[in-house]
Coordinates of C-alpha atoms in Angstrom, one line a residue:
X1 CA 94.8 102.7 119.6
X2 CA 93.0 100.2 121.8
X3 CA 89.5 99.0 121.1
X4 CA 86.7 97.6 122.8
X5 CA 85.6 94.0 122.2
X6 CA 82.1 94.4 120.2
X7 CA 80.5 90.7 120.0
X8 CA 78.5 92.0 117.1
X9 CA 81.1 93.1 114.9
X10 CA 83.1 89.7 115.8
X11 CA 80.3 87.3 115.3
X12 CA 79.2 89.1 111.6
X13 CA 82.9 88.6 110.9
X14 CA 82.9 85.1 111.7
X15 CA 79.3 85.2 109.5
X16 CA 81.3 86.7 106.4
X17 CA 83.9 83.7 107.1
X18 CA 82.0 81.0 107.1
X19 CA 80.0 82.4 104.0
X20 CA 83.3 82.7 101.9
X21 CA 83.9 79.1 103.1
X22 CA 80.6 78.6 101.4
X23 CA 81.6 80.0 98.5
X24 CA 84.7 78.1 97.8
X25 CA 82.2 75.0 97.7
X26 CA 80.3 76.7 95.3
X27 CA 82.9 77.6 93.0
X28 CA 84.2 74.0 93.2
X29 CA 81.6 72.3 92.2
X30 CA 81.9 75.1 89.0
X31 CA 85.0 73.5 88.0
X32 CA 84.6 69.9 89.2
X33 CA 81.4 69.8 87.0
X34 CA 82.8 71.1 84.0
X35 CA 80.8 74.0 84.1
X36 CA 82.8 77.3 83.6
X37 CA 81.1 79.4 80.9
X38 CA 77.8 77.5 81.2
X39 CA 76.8 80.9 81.9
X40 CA 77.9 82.8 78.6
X41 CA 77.6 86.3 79.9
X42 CA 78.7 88.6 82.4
X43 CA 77.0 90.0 85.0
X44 CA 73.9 89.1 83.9
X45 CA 73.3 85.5 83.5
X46 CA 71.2 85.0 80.1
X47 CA 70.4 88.7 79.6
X48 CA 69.1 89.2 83.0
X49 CA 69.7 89.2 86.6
X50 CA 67.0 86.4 87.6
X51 CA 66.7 83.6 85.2
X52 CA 64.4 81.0 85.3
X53 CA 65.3 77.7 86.5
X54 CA 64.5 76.6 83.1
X55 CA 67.4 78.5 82.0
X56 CA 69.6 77.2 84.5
X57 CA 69.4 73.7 83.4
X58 CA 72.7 71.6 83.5
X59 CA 75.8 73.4 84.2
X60 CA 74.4 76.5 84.4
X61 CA 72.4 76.1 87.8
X62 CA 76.1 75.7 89.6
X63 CA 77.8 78.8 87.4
X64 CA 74.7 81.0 88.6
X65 CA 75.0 79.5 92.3
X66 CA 77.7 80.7 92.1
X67 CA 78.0 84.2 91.1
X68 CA 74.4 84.7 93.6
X69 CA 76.5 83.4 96.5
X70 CA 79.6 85.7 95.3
X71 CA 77.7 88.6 95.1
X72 CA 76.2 87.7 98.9
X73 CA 79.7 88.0 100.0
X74 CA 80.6 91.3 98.4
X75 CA 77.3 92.9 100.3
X76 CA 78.6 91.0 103.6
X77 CA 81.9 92.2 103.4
X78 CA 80.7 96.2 102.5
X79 CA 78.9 95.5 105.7
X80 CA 81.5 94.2 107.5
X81 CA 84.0 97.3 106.6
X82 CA 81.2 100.0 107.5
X83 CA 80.2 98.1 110.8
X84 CA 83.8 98.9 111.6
X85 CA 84.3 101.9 110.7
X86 CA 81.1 102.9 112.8
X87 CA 82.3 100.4 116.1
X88 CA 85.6 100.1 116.1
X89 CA 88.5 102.8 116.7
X90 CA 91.9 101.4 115.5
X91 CA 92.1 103.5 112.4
X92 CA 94.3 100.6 110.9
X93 CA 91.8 98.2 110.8
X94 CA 89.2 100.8 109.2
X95 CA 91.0 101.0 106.5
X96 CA 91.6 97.0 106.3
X97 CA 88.2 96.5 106.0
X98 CA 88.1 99.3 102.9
X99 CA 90.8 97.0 101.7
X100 CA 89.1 93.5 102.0
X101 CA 86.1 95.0 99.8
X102 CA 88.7 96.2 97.3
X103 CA 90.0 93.0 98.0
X104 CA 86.2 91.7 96.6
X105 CA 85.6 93.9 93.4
X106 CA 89.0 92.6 92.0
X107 CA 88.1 89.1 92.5
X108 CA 84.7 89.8 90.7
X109 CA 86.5 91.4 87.7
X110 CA 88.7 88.3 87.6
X111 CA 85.8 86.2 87.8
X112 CA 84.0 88.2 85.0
X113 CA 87.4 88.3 82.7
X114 CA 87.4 84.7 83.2
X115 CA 84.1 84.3 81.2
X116 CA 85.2 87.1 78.7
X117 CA 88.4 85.6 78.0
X118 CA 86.7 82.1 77.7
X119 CA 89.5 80.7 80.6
X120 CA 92.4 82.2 78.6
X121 CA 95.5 83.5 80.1
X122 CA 95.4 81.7 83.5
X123 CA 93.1 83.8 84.2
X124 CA 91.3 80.9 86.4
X125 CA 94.4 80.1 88.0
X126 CA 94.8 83.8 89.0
X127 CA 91.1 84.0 90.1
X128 CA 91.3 80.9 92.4
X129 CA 94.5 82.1 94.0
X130 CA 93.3 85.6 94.6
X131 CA 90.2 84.2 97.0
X132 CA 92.8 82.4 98.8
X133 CA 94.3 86.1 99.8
X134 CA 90.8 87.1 100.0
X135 CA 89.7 84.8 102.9
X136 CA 92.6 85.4 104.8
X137 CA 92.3 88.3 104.9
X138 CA 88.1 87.8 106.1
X139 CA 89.6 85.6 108.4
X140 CA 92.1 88.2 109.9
X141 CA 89.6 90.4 110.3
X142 CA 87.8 88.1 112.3
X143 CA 90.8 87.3 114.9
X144 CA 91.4 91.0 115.3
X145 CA 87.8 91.1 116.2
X146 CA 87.7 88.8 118.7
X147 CA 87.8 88.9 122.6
X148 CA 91.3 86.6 122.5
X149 CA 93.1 89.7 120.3
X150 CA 91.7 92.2 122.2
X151 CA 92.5 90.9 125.7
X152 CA 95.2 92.4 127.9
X153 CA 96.2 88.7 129.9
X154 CA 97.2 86.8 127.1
X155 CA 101.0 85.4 127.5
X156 CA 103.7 87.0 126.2
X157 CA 106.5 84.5 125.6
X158 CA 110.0 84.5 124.4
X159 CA 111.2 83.1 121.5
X160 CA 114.9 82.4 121.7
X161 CA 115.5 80.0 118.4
X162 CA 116.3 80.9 115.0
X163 CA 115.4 81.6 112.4
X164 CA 112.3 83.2 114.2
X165 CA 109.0 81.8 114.9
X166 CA 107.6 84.8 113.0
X167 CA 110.0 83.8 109.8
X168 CA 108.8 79.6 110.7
X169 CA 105.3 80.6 110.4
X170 CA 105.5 83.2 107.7
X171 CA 107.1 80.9 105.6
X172 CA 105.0 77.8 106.4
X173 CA 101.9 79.8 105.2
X174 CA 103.9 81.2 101.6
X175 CA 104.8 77.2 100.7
X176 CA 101.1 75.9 101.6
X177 CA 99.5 78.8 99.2
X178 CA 102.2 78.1 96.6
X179 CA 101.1 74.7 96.3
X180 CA 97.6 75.7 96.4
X181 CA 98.5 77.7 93.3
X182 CA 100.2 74.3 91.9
X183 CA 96.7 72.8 92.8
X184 CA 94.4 75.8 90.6
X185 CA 97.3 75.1 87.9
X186 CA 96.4 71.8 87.7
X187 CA 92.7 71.7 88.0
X188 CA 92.3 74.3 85.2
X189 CA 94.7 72.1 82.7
X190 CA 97.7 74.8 82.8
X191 CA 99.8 72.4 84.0
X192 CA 100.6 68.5 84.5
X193 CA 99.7 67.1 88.3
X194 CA 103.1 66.1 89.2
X195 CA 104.1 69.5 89.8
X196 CA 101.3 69.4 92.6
X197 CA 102.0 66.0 93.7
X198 CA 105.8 67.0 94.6
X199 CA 104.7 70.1 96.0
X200 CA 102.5 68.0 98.8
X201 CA 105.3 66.4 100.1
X202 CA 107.0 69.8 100.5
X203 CA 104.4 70.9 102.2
X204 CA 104.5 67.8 104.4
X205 CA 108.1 68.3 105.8
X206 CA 107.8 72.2 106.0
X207 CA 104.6 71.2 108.2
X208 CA 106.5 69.0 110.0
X209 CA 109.2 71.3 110.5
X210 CA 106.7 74.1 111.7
X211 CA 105.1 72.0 114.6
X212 CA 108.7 70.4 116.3
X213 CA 109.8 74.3 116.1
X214 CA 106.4 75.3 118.0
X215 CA 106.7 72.3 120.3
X216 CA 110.3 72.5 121.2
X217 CA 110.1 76.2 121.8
X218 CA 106.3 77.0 122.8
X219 CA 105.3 73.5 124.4
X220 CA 103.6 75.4 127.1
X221 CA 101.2 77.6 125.1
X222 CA 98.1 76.1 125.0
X223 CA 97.3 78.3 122.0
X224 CA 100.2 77.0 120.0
X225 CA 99.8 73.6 120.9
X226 CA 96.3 73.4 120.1
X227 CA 97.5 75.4 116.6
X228 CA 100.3 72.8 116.4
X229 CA 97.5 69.9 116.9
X230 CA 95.4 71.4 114.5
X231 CA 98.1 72.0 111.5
X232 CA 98.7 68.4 111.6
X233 CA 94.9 67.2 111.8
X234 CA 94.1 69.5 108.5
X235 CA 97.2 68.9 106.4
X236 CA 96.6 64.9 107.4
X237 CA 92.9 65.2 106.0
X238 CA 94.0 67.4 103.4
X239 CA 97.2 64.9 102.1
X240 CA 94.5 62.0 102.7
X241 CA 91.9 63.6 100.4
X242 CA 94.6 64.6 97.2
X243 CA 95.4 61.3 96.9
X244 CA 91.7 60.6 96.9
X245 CA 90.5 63.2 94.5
X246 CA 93.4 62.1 92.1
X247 CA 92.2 58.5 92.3
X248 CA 88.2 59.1 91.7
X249 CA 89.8 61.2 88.3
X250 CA 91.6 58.2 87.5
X251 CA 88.9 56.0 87.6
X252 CA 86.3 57.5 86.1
X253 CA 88.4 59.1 83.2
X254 CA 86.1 57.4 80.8
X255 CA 82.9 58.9 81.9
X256 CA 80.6 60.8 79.7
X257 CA 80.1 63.1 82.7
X258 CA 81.9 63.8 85.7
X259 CA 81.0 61.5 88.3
X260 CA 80.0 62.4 92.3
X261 CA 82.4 60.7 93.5
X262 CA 85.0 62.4 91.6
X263 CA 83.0 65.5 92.2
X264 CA 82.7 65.6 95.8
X265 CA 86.1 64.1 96.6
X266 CA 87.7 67.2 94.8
X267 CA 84.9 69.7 96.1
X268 CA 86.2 68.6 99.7
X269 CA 89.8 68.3 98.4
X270 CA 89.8 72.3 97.3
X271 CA 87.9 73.3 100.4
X272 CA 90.2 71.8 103.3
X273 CA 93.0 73.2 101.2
X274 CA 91.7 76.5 101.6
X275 CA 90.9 76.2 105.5
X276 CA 94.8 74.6 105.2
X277 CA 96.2 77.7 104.0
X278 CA 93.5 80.0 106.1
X279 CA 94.8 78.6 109.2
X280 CA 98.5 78.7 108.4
X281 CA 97.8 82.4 108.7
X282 CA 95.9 82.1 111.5
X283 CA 99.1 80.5 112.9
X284 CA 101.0 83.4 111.8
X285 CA 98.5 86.0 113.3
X286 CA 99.0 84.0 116.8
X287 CA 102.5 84.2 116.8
X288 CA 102.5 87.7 116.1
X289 CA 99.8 88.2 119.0
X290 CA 101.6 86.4 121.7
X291 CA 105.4 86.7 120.7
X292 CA 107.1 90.0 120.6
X293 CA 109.6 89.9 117.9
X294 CA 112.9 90.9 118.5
X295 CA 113.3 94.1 117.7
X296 CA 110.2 94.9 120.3
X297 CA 112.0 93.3 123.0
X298 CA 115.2 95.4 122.6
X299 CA 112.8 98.7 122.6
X300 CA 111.3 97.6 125.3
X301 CA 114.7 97.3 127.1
X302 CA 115.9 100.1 126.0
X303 CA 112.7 102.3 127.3
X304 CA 113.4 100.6 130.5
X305 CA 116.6 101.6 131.1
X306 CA 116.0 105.5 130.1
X307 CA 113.0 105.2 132.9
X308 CA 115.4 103.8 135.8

């Protein structure tokens, strides 16, 4: 069913985005500060919901930050879903919205086992992962939103190659997150780094790959060569800032603390990884937009020819 562009709706999406975005930088600075269970209980912090700042001395202040700015999202995203249930008509993306809040309440039971299981069982590896799906599917929300999704003028465009564009893009996005889960593996001491370190030089020629297949066969889009741009610019920064992160741990192995260079380096380091693997499906959700797939076409065809 076809639904009206509603700038309110879009711009509180874009709102809920940016705020998750926010909360990736709080939950990195959790981990890149060594301070996961400075905070020994669950949901309260200390025995109650507002401790004092006196309480929340050390690690603590970033482990409360964090679960404040958590639960901020949760009440943004409830309001998200019932926003567009009440403005919004495509009974589809009703019931994505009912899905991104489930989407929430798991990741705060993870978050919550992870203090209960005292970072046992991969359980933080399994918690940083899940936001990943999380904020794309936020961000999702947010493109089927906007004006661009909604508009009846955009291009549709061909796609002769093989394999599809749709299969290109699908799998760019499933190798980026899989070395994002190499990445929570490593950061949370389940496994060595090389394992992450190989998997950014997949990443690099399956990124490479993905933008000569968009220029070659969409060189005329200016959505897909502004995409194509922008995969390059963000997997550049992000590749730049690995080797960057893993040097500041290097040299400051020694100290009694962590460091804010090794801090921030890996605080950026986990965030532009996340926007990496939030735009890869952005790519994919373009794609999808602008591209009938195959099997479209041929209906399409084949509805023509019963008409004549």
């Amino acid at each position: 069913m076809k639904s009206a562009y509603n700038p309110g709706v879009h711009r509180f999406a874009v709102f809920v985005v940016a705020w998750t975005v926010f909360l990736f930088v709080a939950g990195a600075l959790v981990t890149s500060n060594d301070a996961a269970l400075s905070v020994p209980d669950w949901p309260k912090s200390f025995g109650t919901w507002f401790p004092s700042l006196r309480m929340l001395a050390g690690g603590a202040f970033f482990e409360h930050s964090h679960r404040v700015i958590a639960g901020g999202l949760g009440i943004f995203t409830l309001a998200l879903a019932v926003l567009i249930w009440i403005k919004d008509n495509r009974r589809w993306l009703r019931w994505f919205g009912v899905i991104a809040v489930a989407g929430i309440a798991v990741q705060a039971v993870l978050g919550g086992e992870v203090v209960r299981q005292m970072l046992h069982y991969w359980l933080p590896v399994i918690h940083a992962c899940f936001a990943q799906i999380v904020f794309g599917a936020l961000l999702s929300i947010a493109v089927f939103t906007s004006r661009w999704w909604l508009s009846d003028r955009l291009p549709q465009l061909a796609d002769t190659g093989s394999p599809s564009i749709h299969a290109v893009t699908i799998a760019n996005a499933e190798v980026i997150f899989f070395q994002v889960v190499l990445g929570a593996g490593f950061r949370h001491q389940e496994i060595p780094v090389w394992p992450h370190i190989a998997g950014a030089f997949v990443v690099l020629g399956v990124v490479i790959w993905t933008a000569i297949v968009l220029r070659k066969r969409f060189g005329t889009s200016p959505e897909l060569s502004r995409a194509r741009m922008m995969l390059h610019a963000i997997f550049g920064i992000q590749f730049l800032l690995g080797f960057g992160a893993y040097w500041s741990r290097l040299s400051t192995v020694g100290a009694a603390q962590p460091m804010p260079v090794m801090v921030w380096l890996t605080v950026v380091h986990i965030v532009v990884g996340a926007l990496l693997f939030a735009f890869s499906r952005f790519i994919v959700l373009i794609c999808f937009r602008i591209v009938p797939r195959r099997g479209e076409l041929a209906a399409a065809a084949s509805r023509q020819v019963a008409v004549q």
